[in-house]
Coordinates of C-alpha atoms in Angstrom, one line a residue:
M187 CA 0.0 0.0 0.0
K188 CA 2.8 2.3 0.9
G189 CA 4.5 1.8 -2.5
R190 CA 1.2 2.4 -4.3
R191 CA 0.7 5.7 -2.4
V192 CA 4.2 6.9 -3.3
G193 CA 3.6 5.9 -6.9
L194 CA 0.4 8.0 -7.1
R195 CA 2.2 11.0 -5.7
D196 CA 5.0 10.6 -8.2
F197 CA 2.4 10.3 -10.9
L198 CA 0.7 13.6 -9.8
D199 CA 3.9 15.6 -8.9
D200 CA 5.1 16.1 -12.4
G201 CA 5.8 19.2 -14.4
R202 CA 6.4 22.7 -13.0
D203 CA 3.9 24.8 -11.1
S204 CA 4.9 27.8 -13.2
D205 CA 4.1 26.0 -16.5
S206 CA 0.5 25.2 -15.5
L207 CA -0.1 28.6 -14.0
A208 CA 1.3 30.3 -17.0
M209 CA -1.1 28.3 -19.2
S210 CA -4.0 29.4 -17.0
R211 CA -2.8 33.0 -17.2
R212 CA -2.8 32.8 -21.0
G213 CA -6.4 31.4 -20.9
R214 CA -7.8 34.0 -18.5
N215 CA -9.3 36.3 -21.1
G216 CA -11.1 33.4 -22.7
R217 CA -12.5 32.3 -19.4
L218 CA -13.7 35.8 -18.5
I219 CA -15.5 36.1 -21.9
A220 CA -17.1 32.7 -21.4
M221 CA -18.1 33.7 -17.9
V222 CA -19.9 36.9 -19.1
V223 CA -21.7 34.9 -21.9
M224 CA -22.8 32.3 -19.4
A225 CA -23.9 35.0 -16.9
G226 CA -26.1 36.5 -19.6
F227 CA -27.8 33.1 -20.3
L228 CA -28.4 32.6 -16.6
A229 CA -29.8 36.1 -16.1
A230 CA -32.2 35.6 -19.1
M231 CA -33.3 32.1 -18.0
F232 CA -33.3 32.2 -14.2
G233 CA -32.9 35.9 -13.2
P234 CA -30.1 38.1 -11.8
P235 CA -29.3 36.2 -8.5
P236 CA -27.9 33.0 -10.2
A237 CA -26.0 35.2 -12.7
L238 CA -24.5 37.3 -9.9
A239 CA -23.6 34.2 -7.9
W240 CA -21.9 32.8 -11.0
V241 CA -19.9 35.9 -11.6
A242 CA -18.8 36.2 -8.0
T243 CA -17.7 32.5 -7.8
N244 CA -15.6 32.8 -11.0
L245 CA -14.0 36.1 -10.1
G246 CA -13.0 34.6 -6.7
L247 CA -11.4 31.7 -8.4
E248 CA -9.5 34.0 -10.8
L249 CA -8.2 36.0 -7.8
W250 CA -7.1 32.8 -6.2
L251 CA -5.1 31.9 -9.4
V252 CA -3.5 35.3 -9.5
R253 CA -2.4 34.8 -5.9
L254 CA -0.9 31.4 -6.6
Q255 CA 1.0 32.8 -9.6
H256 CA 2.6 35.5 -7.5
G257 CA 3.4 33.0 -4.9
V258 CA 5.2 30.7 -7.3
D259 CA 7.2 33.7 -8.7
A260 CA 8.2 34.7 -5.2
R261 CA 9.2 31.1 -4.2
A262 CA 11.6 30.8 -7.1
E263 CA 10.2 27.6 -8.5
R264 CA 9.9 25.7 -5.2
P265 CA 7.0 23.3 -5.7
L266 CA 3.5 24.0 -4.3
P267 CA 1.9 21.4 -2.0
L268 CA 0.0 18.8 -3.9
V269 CA -3.4 19.9 -2.6
T270 CA -2.7 23.5 -3.5
R271 CA -1.7 22.3 -7.0
L272 CA -4.8 20.2 -7.6
A273 CA -7.5 22.3 -5.9
P274 CA -7.8 25.3 -8.3
A275 CA -8.2 23.2 -11.4
L276 CA -10.6 20.8 -9.7
I277 CA -12.8 23.6 -8.3
F278 CA -12.8 25.5 -11.6
S279 CA -13.8 22.3 -13.5
S280 CA -16.4 21.4 -11.0
V281 CA -18.1 24.8 -11.0
W282 CA -18.4 24.9 -14.8
S283 CA -19.5 21.2 -14.9
V284 CA -22.2 21.7 -12.3
S285 CA -23.5 24.9 -14.1
A286 CA -23.6 22.9 -17.4
L287 CA -25.5 20.0 -15.7
L288 CA -28.0 22.4 -14.2
A289 CA -28.5 24.1 -17.6
W290 CA -29.1 20.6 -19.1
W291 CA -31.6 19.6 -16.5
H292 CA -33.6 22.9 -16.2
G293 CA -32.9 24.9 -19.3
L294 CA -34.4 25.2 -22.7
P295 CA -33.0 23.2 -25.7
I296 CA -30.6 26.1 -26.5
M297 CA -29.3 25.8 -22.9
K298 CA -28.8 22.0 -23.3
F299 CA -26.7 22.7 -26.4
A300 CA -24.7 25.3 -24.5
A301 CA -24.2 22.8 -21.7
L302 CA -22.8 20.2 -24.0
L303 CA -20.4 22.7 -25.5
T304 CA -19.3 23.7 -22.1
L305 CA -18.5 20.2 -21.1
L306 CA -16.7 19.4 -24.3
G307 CA -14.7 22.7 -23.9
L308 CA -13.6 21.5 -20.4
I309 CA -12.5 18.2 -21.9
V310 CA -10.5 19.9 -24.6
E311 CA -9.0 22.2 -22.0
S312 CA -7.8 19.2 -19.9
L313 CA -6.1 17.8 -22.9
K314 CA -4.3 21.1 -23.5
Y315 CA -2.8 20.8 -20.0
A316 CA -1.8 17.2 -20.6
A317 CA 1.4 18.2 -22.3
L318 CA 2.5 20.2 -19.2
S319 CA 1.3 18.1 -16.2
R320 CA -0.6 14.9 -15.5
S321 CA -2.0 16.4 -12.3
A322 CA -3.6 19.3 -14.1
T323 CA -5.4 16.8 -16.5
V324 CA -6.5 14.6 -13.6
S325 CA -7.9 17.7 -11.9
L326 CA -9.8 19.1 -14.9
L327 CA -11.1 15.9 -16.5
P328 CA -13.3 14.1 -14.0
P329 CA -16.0 16.7 -13.4
P330 CA -17.1 17.1 -17.1
V331 CA -17.0 13.3 -17.6
I332 CA -19.2 12.8 -14.5
A333 CA -21.6 15.4 -15.7
L334 CA -21.8 13.7 -19.1
A335 CA -22.5 10.4 -17.4
A336 CA -25.3 12.0 -15.3
M337 CA -27.1 13.6 -18.3
P338 CA -29.0 10.5 -19.4
F339 CA -30.7 10.3 -15.9
S340 CA -32.4 13.6 -16.5
A341 CA -35.2 11.8 -18.3
D342 CA -38.2 10.8 -16.2
K343 CA -37.8 7.1 -16.9
P344 CA -34.5 6.4 -18.7
L345 CA -34.4 3.1 -20.5
W346 CA -31.7 0.6 -19.6
M347 CA -30.6 0.5 -23.3
E348 CA -30.1 4.3 -23.3
I349 CA -28.1 4.0 -20.1
L350 CA -26.0 1.2 -21.5
A351 CA -25.4 3.0 -24.7
S352 CA -24.4 6.2 -23.0
S353 CA -22.2 4.3 -20.6
L354 CA -20.3 2.6 -23.4
A355 CA -19.9 5.9 -25.2
L356 CA -18.5 7.5 -22.1
L357 CA -16.1 4.6 -21.6
G358 CA -14.9 4.9 -25.1
L359 CA -14.5 8.7 -24.7
G360 CA -12.6 8.1 -21.4
G361 CA -10.3 5.6 -23.1
Y362 CA -9.6 8.0 -25.9
L363 CA -9.0 10.9 -23.5
V364 CA -6.6 8.9 -21.3
D365 CA -4.6 7.6 -24.3
A366 CA -4.5 11.1 -25.8
A367 CA -3.3 12.6 -22.5
R368 CA -0.7 9.9 -22.1
L369 CA 0.7 10.5 -25.6
L370 CA 0.8 14.2 -25.2
R371 CA 2.6 14.0 -21.9
A372 CA 5.0 11.4 -23.3
N373 CA 5.9 13.6 -26.2
A374 CA 6.3 16.6 -23.9
L375 CA 8.6 14.6 -21.6
A376 CA 10.6 13.4 -24.5
L377 CA 11.0 17.0 -25.7
E378 CA 11.9 18.2 -22.2
Q379 CA 14.5 15.4 -21.9
A380 CA 15.9 16.2 -25.3
Q381 CA 16.3 19.9 -24.3
V382 CA 18.0 18.9 -21.1
E383 CA 20.4 16.6 -22.9
A384 CA 21.1 19.3 -25.5
Q385 CA 21.9 21.8 -22.8
E386 CA 24.1 19.3 -21.0
A387 CA 25.9 18.5 -24.2
S388 CA 26.4 22.2 -24.9
R389 CA 27.8 22.7 -21.4
A390 CA 30.0 19.6 -21.6
K391 CA 31.3 20.9 -25.0
S392 CA 32.1 24.3 -23.6
A393 CA 33.8 22.8 -20.5
F394 CA 35.8 20.4 -22.7
L395 CA 36.9 23.3 -25.0
A396 CA 37.8 25.4 -22.0
M397 CA 39.9 22.5 -20.6
M398 CA 41.5 21.7 -23.9
S399 CA 42.3 25.4 -24.5
H400 CA 44.0 25.5 -21.1
E401 CA 45.9 22.2 -21.6
L402 CA 47.1 23.1 -25.0
R403 CA 48.0 26.7 -24.4
T404 CA 50.0 25.9 -21.3
P405 CA 52.7 23.9 -23.1
M406 CA 52.5 26.1 -26.1
N407 CA 53.3 29.0 -23.8
G408 CA 56.5 27.2 -23.0
V409 CA 57.3 26.4 -26.6
L410 CA 56.6 29.8 -28.1
G411 CA 57.8 31.8 -25.1
M412 CA 61.2 30.1 -25.1
A413 CA 61.4 30.4 -28.9
H414 CA 60.9 34.2 -28.6
A415 CA 63.4 34.4 -25.8
L416 CA 65.9 32.3 -27.8
G417 CA 65.4 34.7 -30.8
S418 CA 66.8 37.6 -28.7
T419 CA 70.1 35.8 -28.3
E420 CA 73.0 35.5 -30.9
L421 CA 72.2 32.8 -33.4
D422 CA 73.9 31.7 -36.6
A423 CA 72.0 31.5 -39.8
R424 CA 71.2 27.8 -39.4
Q425 CA 70.0 28.2 -35.9
A426 CA 67.8 31.2 -36.8
D427 CA 66.3 29.1 -39.6
Y428 CA 65.5 26.3 -37.2
L429 CA 64.0 28.7 -34.7
E430 CA 61.8 30.3 -37.4
T431 CA 60.5 26.9 -38.3
I432 CA 59.7 26.2 -34.6
V433 CA 57.8 29.5 -34.3
E434 CA 55.9 29.0 -37.5
S435 CA 54.9 25.5 -36.5
G436 CA 53.7 26.7 -33.1
D437 CA 51.8 29.6 -34.7
G438 CA 50.1 27.0 -37.0
L439 CA 49.0 24.9 -34.1
M440 CA 47.7 28.0 -32.3
A441 CA 45.8 28.9 -35.4
I442 CA 44.1 25.5 -35.4
L443 CA 43.2 25.9 -31.8
N444 CA 41.8 29.4 -32.3
D445 CA 39.7 28.1 -35.2
I446 CA 38.1 25.5 -33.0
L447 CA 37.4 28.0 -30.3
D448 CA 36.1 30.5 -32.7
L449 CA 33.7 28.0 -34.2
S450 CA 32.5 27.1 -30.7
K451 CA 31.9 30.8 -29.9
I452 CA 29.9 31.2 -33.1
E453 CA 27.7 28.2 -32.5
A454 CA 27.1 29.4 -28.9
G455 CA 26.3 32.9 -30.1
K456 CA 29.0 34.3 -27.9
L457 CA 31.3 35.7 -30.5
E458 CA 31.4 39.5 -30.2
L459 CA 32.5 41.8 -32.9
E460 CA 34.3 45.1 -32.2
A461 CA 33.3 48.4 -33.9
M462 CA 36.3 50.7 -34.4
P463 CA 37.8 52.7 -37.2
F464 CA 40.4 50.9 -39.3
E465 CA 42.2 51.4 -42.6
I466 CA 41.3 48.6 -45.1
R467 CA 44.1 49.8 -47.3
V468 CA 46.7 49.4 -44.6
L469 CA 45.2 46.0 -43.7
G470 CA 45.5 44.8 -47.3
R471 CA 49.2 46.0 -47.6
Q472 CA 50.1 44.3 -44.3
L473 CA 48.5 41.1 -45.5
E474 CA 50.4 41.3 -48.8
R475 CA 53.7 41.7 -46.9
V476 CA 52.9 38.8 -44.6
W477 CA 52.4 36.3 -47.5
R478 CA 54.9 37.7 -50.0
E479 CA 57.8 35.5 -48.9
T480 CA 55.5 32.4 -48.8
A481 CA 54.4 33.1 -52.4
R482 CA 58.0 33.7 -53.5
A483 CA 59.2 30.5 -52.0
K484 CA 56.6 28.5 -54.0
G485 CA 57.4 30.4 -57.2
L486 CA 54.0 32.2 -57.2
A487 CA 53.2 35.8 -58.1
L488 CA 51.2 37.6 -55.3
S489 CA 49.6 40.9 -56.2
L490 CA 47.4 43.4 -54.3
Q491 CA 45.2 45.9 -56.1
I492 CA 43.2 48.5 -54.2
A493 CA 40.7 50.6 -56.2
P494 CA 41.3 54.3 -56.0
D495 CA 37.7 55.0 -54.7
T496 CA 38.0 52.4 -51.9
P497 CA 37.0 54.2 -48.6
R498 CA 40.0 54.8 -46.4
W499 CA 38.4 54.3 -43.0
L500 CA 35.8 51.6 -42.2
L501 CA 33.9 51.0 -39.0
G502 CA 34.2 47.3 -37.9
D503 CA 36.4 44.7 -36.3
P504 CA 39.8 44.8 -38.0
I505 CA 41.0 41.6 -36.3
R506 CA 38.1 39.6 -37.7
V507 CA 38.4 41.2 -41.2
R508 CA 42.1 40.3 -41.1
Q509 CA 41.1 36.7 -40.1
I510 CA 38.9 36.4 -43.1
L511 CA 41.6 37.7 -45.5
L512 CA 44.3 35.5 -43.9
N513 CA 42.2 32.4 -44.3
L514 CA 41.4 33.2 -48.0
V515 CA 44.9 34.1 -49.0
S516 CA 46.4 31.2 -47.0
N517 CA 44.0 28.7 -48.8
A518 CA 44.8 30.3 -52.2
L519 CA 48.5 29.9 -51.7
K520 CA 48.1 26.4 -50.2
F521 CA 46.1 25.0 -53.2
T522 CA 48.1 26.8 -55.9
Q523 CA 51.3 25.1 -57.2
E524 CA 52.0 27.4 -60.1
G525 CA 50.7 30.7 -61.4
R526 CA 49.5 33.5 -59.3
V527 CA 47.3 34.7 -56.4
D528 CA 45.5 38.1 -56.8
I529 CA 43.9 40.2 -54.1
V530 CA 41.6 43.0 -55.1
I531 CA 39.9 45.4 -52.6
A532 CA 37.2 47.7 -54.0
P533 CA 34.1 49.5 -52.8
H534 CA 30.8 47.6 -53.2
A535 CA 27.9 49.1 -55.1
A536 CA 25.5 48.7 -52.2
G537 CA 27.9 50.1 -49.6
G538 CA 30.8 48.6 -47.7
V539 CA 33.7 46.9 -49.3
E540 CA 34.3 44.0 -51.7
I541 CA 37.4 41.8 -51.4
T542 CA 38.3 39.3 -54.1
V543 CA 41.0 36.6 -53.7
S544 CA 41.6 34.6 -56.9
D545 CA 44.2 31.9 -57.7
T546 CA 45.2 29.6 -60.5
G547 CA 45.2 26.5 -58.3
V548 CA 43.5 23.1 -58.4
G549 CA 39.9 24.5 -58.5
M550 CA 36.9 22.6 -57.3
T551 CA 34.0 20.6 -58.7
P552 CA 30.4 21.6 -58.0
E553 CA 30.1 18.8 -55.5
Q554 CA 33.1 20.0 -53.6
Q555 CA 31.8 23.6 -53.6
A556 CA 28.5 22.5 -52.2
K557 CA 30.1 21.2 -48.9
L558 CA 33.0 23.6 -48.8
F559 CA 31.6 25.9 -46.0
T560 CA 30.6 23.0 -43.8
P561 CA 32.7 22.8 -40.6
F562 CA 35.4 20.1 -40.5
V563 CA 34.8 19.3 -44.2
Q564 CA 37.2 19.8 -47.1
G565 CA 36.9 19.2 -50.8
D566 CA 37.7 15.5 -50.4
R567 CA 40.0 13.2 -48.4
S568 CA 42.8 13.5 -50.9
I569 CA 42.9 17.3 -50.3
A570 CA 43.1 16.7 -46.5
R571 CA 45.9 14.2 -46.9
R572 CA 47.8 16.4 -49.4
F573 CA 47.4 19.9 -48.1
G574 CA 46.3 19.4 -44.4
G575 CA 44.1 21.7 -42.5
T576 CA 41.0 21.3 -40.3
G577 CA 38.3 22.4 -42.8
L578 CA 37.2 25.1 -40.3
G579 CA 38.6 28.3 -41.9
L580 CA 36.0 28.9 -44.6
S581 CA 33.1 28.0 -42.3
I582 CA 34.3 30.6 -39.9
C583 CA 34.9 33.1 -42.7
R584 CA 31.3 32.7 -43.9
E585 CA 29.9 33.2 -40.3
L586 CA 32.0 36.3 -39.8
A587 CA 31.0 37.8 -43.1
E588 CA 27.3 37.3 -42.4
R589 CA 27.7 38.8 -38.9
M590 CA 29.2 41.8 -40.6
G591 CA 26.2 42.2 -42.8
G592 CA 27.8 40.6 -45.8
R593 CA 28.4 37.3 -47.6
I594 CA 31.0 35.2 -49.2
G595 CA 30.8 33.6 -52.6
L596 CA 32.8 31.3 -54.8
V597 CA 33.4 30.7 -58.5
S598 CA 35.6 27.7 -59.3
R599 CA 36.3 25.1 -62.0
P600 CA 38.6 22.0 -61.7
G601 CA 42.1 22.8 -62.9
E602 CA 41.3 26.5 -63.5
G603 CA 41.5 27.9 -60.0
S604 CA 39.1 29.6 -57.7
T605 CA 37.8 33.1 -57.0
F606 CA 36.4 33.9 -53.5
T607 CA 34.4 37.2 -53.2
V608 CA 33.7 38.6 -49.8
V609 CA 31.3 41.5 -49.4
L610 CA 31.4 43.2 -45.9
G611 CA 28.6 45.7 -45.1
L612 CA 30.8 48.0 -43.1
A613 CA 30.0 51.7 -42.9
T614 CA 32.6 54.3 -43.7
T615 CA 33.7 56.6 -40.9
E616 CA 36.1 59.4 -40.1
A617 CA 39.7 59.0 -39.0
P618 CA 39.9 58.5 -35.2
A619 CA 41.4 61.1 -33.1
P620 CA 45.1 60.6 -32.4
E621 CA 45.9 58.9 -29.2
A622 CA 47.6 60.9 -26.5
A623 CA 51.2 60.1 -25.8
P624 CA 51.5 57.6 -22.9
D625 CA 52.4 59.1 -19.5
V626 CA 54.6 56.0 -18.7
A627 CA 57.5 55.1 -20.9
L628 CA 58.1 51.5 -21.7
D629 CA 61.1 51.4 -19.3
V630 CA 60.8 48.4 -17.0
A631 CA 64.4 48.1 -16.0
G632 CA 64.7 47.5 -12.3
A633 CA 61.1 46.7 -11.8
R634 CA 60.4 43.9 -9.3
V635 CA 57.9 41.4 -10.6
L636 CA 56.5 38.3 -8.8
V637 CA 55.5 35.5 -11.2
V638 CA 53.0 33.1 -9.7
D639 CA 52.6 29.9 -11.7
D640 CA 52.6 26.2 -10.8
N641 CA 54.1 25.3 -14.2
L642 CA 57.9 25.6 -14.1
A643 CA 58.1 26.0 -17.8
N644 CA 55.8 29.0 -17.6
Q645 CA 57.9 30.5 -14.9
A646 CA 61.0 30.0 -17.0
V647 CA 59.3 31.7 -20.0
A648 CA 58.3 34.7 -18.0
R649 CA 61.8 34.9 -16.4
A650 CA 63.5 34.8 -19.8
I651 CA 61.3 37.4 -21.4
L652 CA 61.4 39.8 -18.4
E653 CA 65.1 39.5 -17.4
A654 CA 66.0 40.3 -21.0
V655 CA 64.7 43.8 -20.5
G656 CA 66.1 44.3 -17.0
V657 CA 63.2 43.2 -14.8
L658 CA 64.0 41.6 -11.5
V659 CA 61.9 38.4 -11.3
A660 CA 60.9 36.3 -8.3
T661 CA 58.6 33.3 -8.5
A662 CA 56.0 31.4 -6.5
G663 CA 54.3 28.1 -7.2
D664 CA 50.8 28.8 -5.9
G665 CA 48.7 31.5 -4.3
R666 CA 49.6 30.7 -0.7
E667 CA 53.3 30.9 -1.4
A668 CA 52.8 34.2 -3.3
L669 CA 50.9 35.7 -0.3
A670 CA 53.8 34.6 2.0
R671 CA 56.3 36.4 -0.2
L672 CA 54.2 39.5 -0.6
R673 CA 54.0 39.9 3.2
V674 CA 57.8 40.3 3.5
E675 CA 58.8 41.7 0.1
N676 CA 57.8 44.6 -2.0
F677 CA 56.9 44.1 -5.7
D678 CA 55.9 46.5 -8.4
V679 CA 53.6 44.1 -10.2
V680 CA 52.3 40.5 -9.7
L681 CA 51.8 38.2 -12.7
M682 CA 49.2 35.7 -11.4
D683 CA 48.2 32.4 -13.0
V684 CA 44.5 31.8 -12.6
H685 CA 44.4 27.9 -12.2
M686 CA 46.8 26.6 -9.6
P687 CA 46.7 23.9 -6.9
V688 CA 46.7 24.6 -3.2
M689 CA 45.3 28.1 -3.8
D690 CA 44.3 29.5 -7.2
G691 CA 44.8 33.0 -8.5
V692 CA 41.3 34.2 -7.8
E693 CA 41.4 33.2 -4.1
A694 CA 44.9 34.6 -3.8
L695 CA 43.7 37.9 -5.2
R696 CA 40.8 38.1 -2.8
R697 CA 43.0 37.5 0.2
L698 CA 45.6 40.0 -1.1
R699 CA 42.9 42.7 -1.5
N700 CA 41.7 41.9 2.1
G701 CA 45.2 42.7 3.5
E702 CA 46.5 39.2 3.9
G703 CA 49.5 39.7 1.7
G704 CA 51.2 43.0 2.3
R705 CA 50.2 45.9 0.1
P706 CA 46.6 45.3 -0.9
D707 CA 46.8 47.8 -3.8
V708 CA 49.7 46.1 -5.6
P709 CA 48.8 45.7 -9.3
V710 CA 47.9 42.1 -10.2
V711 CA 47.8 41.0 -13.9
A712 CA 46.1 37.6 -14.6
L713 CA 47.7 35.1 -16.9
T714 CA 45.3 32.6 -18.2
A715 CA 45.3 29.8 -20.7
D716 CA 41.5 30.0 -21.0
A717 CA 40.6 31.8 -24.3
M718 CA 36.8 31.4 -24.1
S719 CA 34.6 34.4 -24.8
G720 CA 34.4 36.9 -22.0
E721 CA 37.2 35.4 -19.9
V722 CA 39.3 38.6 -19.8
E723 CA 36.3 40.7 -18.9
R724 CA 35.4 38.1 -16.2
L725 CA 38.8 38.3 -14.6
I726 CA 38.9 42.1 -14.6
G727 CA 35.5 42.0 -13.0
L728 CA 36.9 39.8 -10.2
G729 CA 39.4 42.5 -9.4
F730 CA 42.5 41.8 -11.5
D731 CA 44.0 45.0 -12.9
D732 CA 44.6 43.4 -16.3
A733 CA 44.5 39.9 -17.9
H734 CA 46.7 38.4 -20.7
P735 CA 46.1 35.1 -22.5
K736 CA 48.7 32.5 -23.0
P737 CA 50.9 32.0 -24.9
I738 CA 52.4 35.2 -23.6
Q739 CA 53.2 37.9 -26.1
P740 CA 56.5 39.5 -25.0
A741 CA 55.6 43.0 -26.1
G742 CA 52.2 42.9 -24.5
L743 CA 53.5 41.6 -21.2
I744 CA 56.3 44.2 -21.0
Q745 CA 53.8 47.0 -21.8
A746 CA 51.4 45.7 -19.1
I747 CA 54.2 45.8 -16.6
A748 CA 55.2 49.3 -17.7
W749 CA 51.6 50.6 -17.4
R750 CA 50.8 48.8 -14.2
R751 CA 54.1 49.3 -12.4
A752 CA 53.4 51.1 -9.1
P753 CA 56.0 53.4 -7.7
A754 CA 57.4 52.2 -4.4
P755 CA 56.1 54.0 -1.3
A756 CA 58.5 56.9 -0.4
K757 CA 59.6 56.6 3.2
P758 CA 56.5 54.9 4.5
I759 CA 57.6 54.6 8.1
P760 CA 58.2 58.3 8.9
V761 CA 54.9 59.2 7.3
K762 CA 53.0 56.6 9.5
L763 CA 54.8 57.8 12.6
A764 CA 53.9 61.5 11.9
T765 CA 50.3 60.7 11.4
D766 CA 50.1 58.6 14.5

């Protein structure tokens, strides 16, 4: 018996209170209109008192529902008691069913017809709630079914055949209603489960990408950081060539990682575009210089043409525009073995700018073009084996172009090369005001910096970069060790890794600002291997003075130290004694 009682409660306690109450809120106007119509019938047939009693009863029930709705909102989705959940629907349905039954027994033929419509409307209403909650259906359905069963007994002497026929019809109707309610709720539960699984999968993917970003960027920080540090030493021609290969390979791996992260941001709708003035001509010339040596090494001609009437200043995200151009030119050079690659920048007739990248490479069939912009898909397997790549670049280019109010198109034939045309709907703008000269020169010689990182390779990278420009570097392996050093030593800037064992960077920063680590106002710059959307803004919001992603860029890190370097307190002890 106990197990059966628990099963019944589990059967009734499904769905969310807010869903059923929201459904009733949406149907309120319809109920009020039906109440007024029914009140008119009652007043015409039986006089004002029954009509007034009818209106008062329904208005009282509506006020009860309003109170329940406000209660659920205030309780932040905590479930209502079972009786409170079932009572409103049961009373509503009972009131309308009794009124319909009275109209059937005592009214004229038109009232009997209205009574049937009322009961059928209640049955339809109960099925509408079946997708949200079984308990709502169980509360709404019995009264109209009982009323229908009682109608045959309104005759003076009902025949047993009439009673049997009506009973069988009601049983059939009841079976249909139960089956329909079961299917509706099953479909709703399947949809709810699918939504939950999709959300869980999205969260799992984001967590996986964040973890992989951290795990890949951390060793790459060591590889590229040491490569940059090695480049500042004296190397012979062969060593410099080897080092350049290491840096290019590392940059290629970082480009693949960034493509994957960009695609994840686009799919999640979290990719944000900047809006700032930039010179498209300068961007084009920089791009041509970047790829000039690659084209020369392959024996290809690389040309850049900029139409004279191309607007000088555009308003948009120069980093993302550069990303589109880099992908297109990189692909053109990759798939072209002989001939040339041409870049043309010109104004578009409908506004904005049109960029064309054409090559004399392998070209593509219509079948290959049809799936070219699909993520992780290339023309065919032989292309992936021969030329490499992830198949993400063009998919990201299309998404970026569309987010900039433009599009990307392709014309290609096998053996005759390809022509990509990108239209970006960027508005023209005025040249930005010149930036004021910085108040702090980029002179960091003699600055004392504490590097807090549990990874010894990252410590070595920071030390190599900073000591090369005269910075005095000390290290700590976690937040607790950093606080201990800050209590007894004075530093100009703290470079704090975010993810560390024992005590992470966020907790260490909180304790530092609370006075548990010497000067609470010492500048703290976060170093993070997480490159997900909004990470830098999140860290600054937590109290860091600045945040830099890994792999560390030497120039950016030195600039951050120069700007955040705090002057050492001048004679702090005499000042404190004088004020005391």
